[in-house]
Amino acid sequence: MASRVIVRAPSSTANLGPGFDVFGLAVDAFYDTVTLTKTRDATRIITDDDVPTDPKKNTAGLVVKKMQRKFGIDGGIRVSIRKGVPVGFGMGSSAASAAAAAVAFDRLFELGLDENSLVEFAGAGEEASAGTIHYDNVAASVLGGFVIVRTRPLDVIRIRPPADLRMCIAIPTISVPKKKTEVSRGVIPKKIRFTDSVLNLSNAATMVAGFMRKDSHLIGDAIRDVIVEPARQHMIPGFAKVKQNAIKAGALGVTISGAGPSVIAFSDNTADLKKISLAMSKGFATADTKSQTIICKPSRGAVGRL
Ligand code: HSE
């Protein structure tokens, strides 16, 4: 049995418009790396990045603690975290560390857990940042590709994305609250109109068809969310303009990446992706906001499959 395991897990975008808490897509924009080492000391977090070092407040730490309890592992574990995913921008940062930790723990102790169990353990880490457990980002980060999360019981369905699918992500340079996901979940309406639910459901179903048919245009066209996006967009300066500009520049669909504030445009490899990215930056500039843009593809997951 190895005494040290290193796992790298990708960033992810959750919701993809109408699939709140259900859809996730691993993206090759950024990666977190978690190294787990068996030690004689108590379990502790080692990192140079700006994340909590109390294992009970750190997403990877929570996962490791939970798995130690569950599998009766008494020895200490050193959890070294190298963040690549920007924290708090809707790119699945907490999920990437949690996913890498769950997969690394499984390997370190040769547990042979199945995919749903790995996602379930990784999901425990989300509580540290979102206040509640949601599995969309962790499922994408663990498994890669496009995922559909069913809960009660947890069951993740993974679909390989079309090879020509591309995303332009614009990350605004703004300060975000410490528990941003919890804050942005607080603005979601408690009651919704039945007709809105039908509309979102029809687009969510269309998106799944788009992934099954490997049709990037259908995927982009299905990114229409009349429930969560309208409730959250006020938290993103210039959102309407960013979206409008991206569509004008040739994007197939645009929405908030996860809980924001990053905005993600979907396209295929025939589009002028630099033009779309620039158009998004200009949209943020109309609200006096600088932004970083990144062009990316779907990614493999922490377990190494796409
Ligand atoms: N589905 C979650 C949310 C994703 O939108 O709150 C958070 O990254």
Coordinates of C-alpha atoms and ligand atoms in Angstrom, one line a residue:
M1 CA 0.0 0.0 0.0
A2 CA 1.4 3.4 -1.0
S3 CA 2.0 6.0 1.8
R4 CA 1.4 9.0 -0.5
V5 CA -1.1 9.7 -3.3
I6 CA -1.3 12.7 -5.6
V7 CA -4.6 13.5 -7.4
R8 CA -5.4 16.4 -9.7
A9 CA -9.0 17.4 -10.2
P10 CA -10.5 19.9 -12.8
S11 CA -12.5 23.0 -12.4
S12 CA -16.2 22.7 -13.4
T13 CA -19.2 24.7 -14.3
A14 CA -22.5 23.8 -12.6
N15 CA -26.2 24.3 -13.6
L16 CA -25.5 25.0 -17.3
G17 CA -28.6 27.2 -17.3
P18 CA -31.7 25.2 -16.5
G19 CA -30.0 22.3 -14.6
F20 CA -29.7 23.9 -11.2
D21 CA -27.9 21.5 -8.8
V22 CA -28.4 18.8 -11.4
F23 CA -26.0 19.5 -14.3
G24 CA -22.2 19.8 -14.2
L25 CA -19.4 19.9 -16.7
A26 CA -15.7 19.4 -16.0
V27 CA -13.7 22.1 -17.8
D28 CA -10.0 22.1 -18.5
A29 CA -9.5 25.7 -17.4
F30 CA -7.9 25.1 -14.0
Y31 CA -6.9 22.2 -11.7
D32 CA -6.4 21.7 -8.0
T33 CA -3.8 19.1 -6.7
V34 CA -4.2 17.3 -3.5
T35 CA -1.5 15.1 -2.0
L36 CA -2.5 12.8 0.9
T37 CA 0.4 11.4 3.0
K38 CA 0.0 8.9 5.9
T39 CA 1.6 10.4 9.0
R40 CA 1.9 9.7 12.8
D41 CA 0.5 13.1 13.7
A42 CA -3.0 14.4 13.7
T43 CA -4.7 15.0 10.3
R44 CA -3.7 18.5 9.1
I45 CA -3.9 20.8 6.1
I46 CA -0.7 22.1 4.4
T47 CA -1.2 24.9 1.8
D48 CA 0.3 28.1 0.6
D49 CA -3.1 29.2 -0.7
D50 CA -5.8 31.3 0.9
V51 CA -8.0 28.5 2.1
P52 CA -8.9 27.5 5.6
T53 CA -6.3 25.2 7.3
D54 CA -8.7 23.9 10.0
P55 CA -9.6 20.4 8.5
K56 CA -13.2 20.9 9.7
K57 CA -13.5 24.1 7.6
N58 CA -11.6 23.0 4.6
T59 CA -13.4 21.2 1.8
A60 CA -10.6 18.6 1.3
G61 CA -10.2 18.3 5.1
L62 CA -13.9 17.6 5.6
V63 CA -13.8 14.9 3.0
V64 CA -10.7 13.2 4.6
K65 CA -12.2 13.4 8.1
K66 CA -15.4 11.9 7.0
M67 CA -13.7 9.1 5.1
Q68 CA -11.4 8.4 8.1
R69 CA -14.4 8.1 10.3
K70 CA -16.4 6.0 7.9
F71 CA -13.5 3.5 7.2
G72 CA -12.2 3.5 10.8
I73 CA -8.8 4.9 9.9
D74 CA -7.1 6.2 13.0
G75 CA -3.7 7.4 11.8
G76 CA -3.0 10.9 10.8
I77 CA -3.1 12.2 7.2
R78 CA -1.3 15.2 5.8
V79 CA -3.5 16.9 3.3
S80 CA -1.4 19.1 1.0
I81 CA -3.4 21.4 -1.3
R82 CA -2.3 23.3 -4.3
K83 CA -5.1 25.5 -5.6
G84 CA -5.3 26.2 -9.3
V85 CA -9.0 26.9 -9.5
P86 CA -9.8 30.5 -8.4
V87 CA -11.7 30.5 -5.1
G88 CA -15.3 31.9 -5.2
F89 CA -15.8 32.6 -8.9
G90 CA -18.2 29.8 -9.9
M91 CA -15.6 27.5 -11.3
G92 CA -16.1 24.7 -8.8
S93 CA -13.0 25.5 -6.6
S94 CA -14.2 23.9 -3.4
A95 CA -15.4 20.9 -5.5
A96 CA -12.1 20.4 -7.2
S97 CA -10.2 20.1 -3.8
A98 CA -13.0 17.8 -2.4
A99 CA -13.0 15.6 -5.5
A100 CA -9.2 15.2 -5.5
A101 CA -9.3 14.4 -1.8
A102 CA -12.0 11.7 -2.1
V103 CA -10.2 10.1 -5.1
A104 CA -6.8 10.3 -3.3
F105 CA -8.2 8.8 -0.1
D106 CA -9.8 5.9 -2.1
R107 CA -6.4 5.2 -3.7
L108 CA -4.3 5.6 -0.6
F109 CA -6.3 3.0 1.3
E110 CA -7.2 0.9 -1.7
L111 CA -10.9 1.1 -1.0
G112 CA -12.1 0.5 -4.6
L113 CA -15.1 2.7 -4.1
D114 CA -17.6 3.0 -6.9
E115 CA -18.3 6.4 -8.7
N116 CA -21.4 7.3 -6.8
S117 CA -19.7 6.7 -3.4
L118 CA -16.7 8.8 -4.5
V119 CA -19.1 11.6 -5.5
E120 CA -21.0 11.2 -2.2
F121 CA -17.9 11.6 -0.1
A122 CA -16.6 14.5 -2.2
G123 CA -20.0 16.2 -1.8
A124 CA -19.5 16.3 2.0
G125 CA -16.8 18.9 1.3
E126 CA -19.2 21.3 -0.3
E127 CA -20.9 21.9 3.0
A128 CA -17.8 24.0 4.0
S129 CA -18.5 26.5 1.3
A130 CA -22.1 26.3 0.3
G131 CA -23.7 25.6 3.6
T132 CA -25.5 22.7 2.0
I133 CA -24.4 19.7 0.0
H134 CA -24.8 19.9 -3.7
Y135 CA -23.2 17.4 -6.0
D136 CA -23.2 19.0 -9.4
N137 CA -19.6 20.4 -9.3
V138 CA -18.1 17.4 -7.4
A139 CA -19.7 14.9 -9.7
A140 CA -18.2 16.7 -12.7
S141 CA -14.8 17.0 -11.0
V142 CA -14.7 13.4 -10.0
L143 CA -16.0 11.8 -13.2
G144 CA -15.2 14.4 -15.9
G145 CA -17.4 15.3 -18.9
F146 CA -21.1 16.2 -18.5
V147 CA -22.9 14.8 -15.5
I148 CA -26.5 14.6 -14.4
V149 CA -27.0 14.2 -10.7
R150 CA -30.0 12.4 -9.3
T151 CA -30.5 12.5 -5.6
R152 CA -32.4 10.3 -3.1
P153 CA -30.6 8.0 -3.7
L154 CA -27.5 9.6 -5.2
D155 CA -27.0 8.4 -8.8
V156 CA -24.7 10.2 -11.2
I157 CA -25.1 9.7 -15.0
R158 CA -22.1 10.7 -17.1
I159 CA -22.3 11.6 -20.8
R160 CA -19.3 12.2 -23.0
P161 CA -19.6 15.8 -24.4
P162 CA -19.4 16.5 -28.2
A163 CA -15.7 16.7 -29.3
D164 CA -16.3 20.2 -30.8
L165 CA -17.8 21.8 -27.7
R166 CA -15.9 24.9 -26.5
M167 CA -16.5 27.4 -23.7
C168 CA -15.4 31.0 -23.2
I169 CA -15.4 31.9 -19.5
A170 CA -15.2 35.5 -18.3
I171 CA -14.1 35.9 -14.7
P172 CA -14.8 39.4 -13.4
T173 CA -12.2 41.0 -11.1
I174 CA -14.5 41.8 -8.2
S175 CA -14.4 40.9 -4.6
V176 CA -16.6 38.1 -3.6
P177 CA -18.1 37.3 -0.2
K178 CA -16.3 34.6 1.8
K179 CA -19.2 32.2 1.6
K180 CA -20.3 33.3 -1.8
T181 CA -22.2 30.1 -2.8
E182 CA -24.2 30.3 0.4
V183 CA -24.9 34.0 -0.2
S184 CA -26.0 33.4 -3.9
R185 CA -28.1 30.5 -2.9
G186 CA -29.9 32.8 -0.5
V187 CA -31.4 34.9 -3.4
I188 CA -33.0 32.0 -5.2
P189 CA -36.8 32.3 -5.1
K190 CA -38.6 29.9 -2.6
K191 CA -41.6 29.7 -4.9
I192 CA -41.7 29.6 -8.6
R193 CA -44.3 29.8 -11.3
F194 CA -45.4 26.4 -12.7
T195 CA -45.0 27.7 -16.2
D196 CA -41.4 28.7 -15.4
S197 CA -40.7 25.2 -14.1
V198 CA -42.1 23.7 -17.3
L199 CA -39.9 26.0 -19.4
N200 CA -36.8 25.1 -17.5
L201 CA -37.6 21.5 -17.6
S202 CA -38.1 21.6 -21.4
N203 CA -34.7 23.2 -21.8
A204 CA -33.0 20.8 -19.4
A205 CA -34.4 17.9 -21.3
T206 CA -33.2 19.5 -24.6
M207 CA -29.7 19.9 -23.1
V208 CA -29.5 16.2 -22.3
A209 CA -30.6 15.4 -25.8
G210 CA -27.9 17.8 -27.1
F211 CA -25.2 15.9 -25.1
M212 CA -26.6 12.5 -26.2
R213 CA -26.7 13.6 -29.9
K214 CA -23.2 15.3 -29.6
D215 CA -24.9 18.4 -30.9
S216 CA -23.2 21.6 -29.5
H217 CA -25.7 23.8 -31.2
L218 CA -28.6 22.1 -29.4
I219 CA -26.7 22.3 -26.1
G220 CA -26.1 26.1 -26.6
D221 CA -29.7 26.7 -27.6
A222 CA -31.0 24.9 -24.4
I223 CA -29.1 27.3 -22.1
R224 CA -32.2 29.2 -21.1
D225 CA -32.9 29.6 -17.4
V226 CA -35.9 31.6 -16.4
I227 CA -35.6 30.8 -12.6
V228 CA -32.2 31.1 -11.1
E229 CA -30.3 33.4 -13.6
P230 CA -32.8 36.2 -13.3
A231 CA -32.6 36.0 -9.5
R232 CA -28.8 36.1 -9.4
Q233 CA -27.8 38.3 -12.3
H234 CA -27.9 41.5 -10.1
M235 CA -24.8 40.1 -8.3
I236 CA -22.8 40.3 -11.6
P237 CA -21.9 43.8 -12.8
G238 CA -22.7 44.2 -16.5
F239 CA -24.2 40.6 -16.8
A240 CA -26.9 41.5 -19.4
K241 CA -24.3 43.2 -21.6
V242 CA -21.8 40.4 -21.2
K243 CA -24.4 37.9 -22.4
Q244 CA -25.7 40.1 -25.2
N245 CA -22.2 40.8 -26.5
A246 CA -21.2 37.1 -26.4
I247 CA -24.3 36.1 -28.4
K248 CA -23.7 38.8 -30.9
A249 CA -20.1 37.6 -31.3
G250 CA -21.4 34.1 -32.2
A251 CA -21.9 32.2 -28.8
L252 CA -24.6 29.6 -29.0
G253 CA -25.7 30.1 -25.4
V254 CA -24.6 32.1 -22.3
T255 CA -25.3 31.8 -18.6
I256 CA -23.8 32.2 -15.1
S257 CA -21.2 29.7 -14.3
G258 CA -22.4 27.9 -11.2
A259 CA -23.2 30.4 -8.5
G260 CA -21.2 33.1 -10.4
P261 CA -19.8 35.7 -10.8
S262 CA -18.1 34.1 -13.8
V263 CA -20.1 34.1 -17.0
I264 CA -19.8 31.2 -19.4
A265 CA -20.5 31.1 -23.2
F266 CA -21.0 27.9 -25.0
S267 CA -19.8 27.5 -28.6
D268 CA -18.2 25.0 -31.0
N269 CA -14.8 24.9 -32.5
T270 CA -15.8 26.7 -35.7
A271 CA -16.7 29.9 -33.8
D272 CA -14.3 32.8 -33.3
L273 CA -13.7 32.1 -29.6
K274 CA -11.3 35.0 -29.2
K275 CA -13.9 37.3 -30.5
I276 CA -16.5 35.9 -28.1
S277 CA -14.1 36.3 -25.1
L278 CA -13.2 39.9 -26.1
A279 CA -16.9 40.7 -26.5
M280 CA -17.5 39.4 -23.0
S281 CA -14.7 41.4 -21.5
K282 CA -16.1 44.5 -23.2
G283 CA -19.5 43.7 -21.6
F284 CA -17.9 43.7 -18.2
A285 CA -16.0 47.0 -19.1
T286 CA -19.4 48.7 -19.6
A287 CA -19.9 48.2 -15.9
D288 CA -16.3 49.4 -15.1
T289 CA -15.3 45.9 -14.3
K290 CA -12.1 44.2 -15.4
S291 CA -12.2 40.5 -16.3
Q292 CA -10.0 37.6 -17.2
T293 CA -11.1 35.4 -20.0
I294 CA -10.3 31.8 -20.7
I295 CA -11.2 29.5 -23.6
C296 CA -11.6 25.9 -22.7
K297 CA -12.9 22.4 -23.5
P298 CA -14.6 19.7 -21.4
S299 CA -12.1 18.0 -19.1
R300 CA -11.5 14.5 -17.8
G301 CA -12.2 13.9 -14.2
A302 CA -10.0 13.2 -11.2
V303 CA -10.4 9.5 -11.9
G304 CA -9.0 10.1 -15.3
R305 CA -11.9 9.5 -17.7
L306 CA -13.8 11.9 -20.0
Ligands
HSE1 N1 -25.6 24.5 -8.2 C1 -24.8 25.3 -7.3 C2 -25.4 26.7 -7.2 C3 -23.4 25.4 -7.9 O1 -25.7 27.2 -8.3 O2 -25.6 27.2 -6.1 C4 -22.5 26.2 -7.1 O3 -21.2 26.2 -7.7

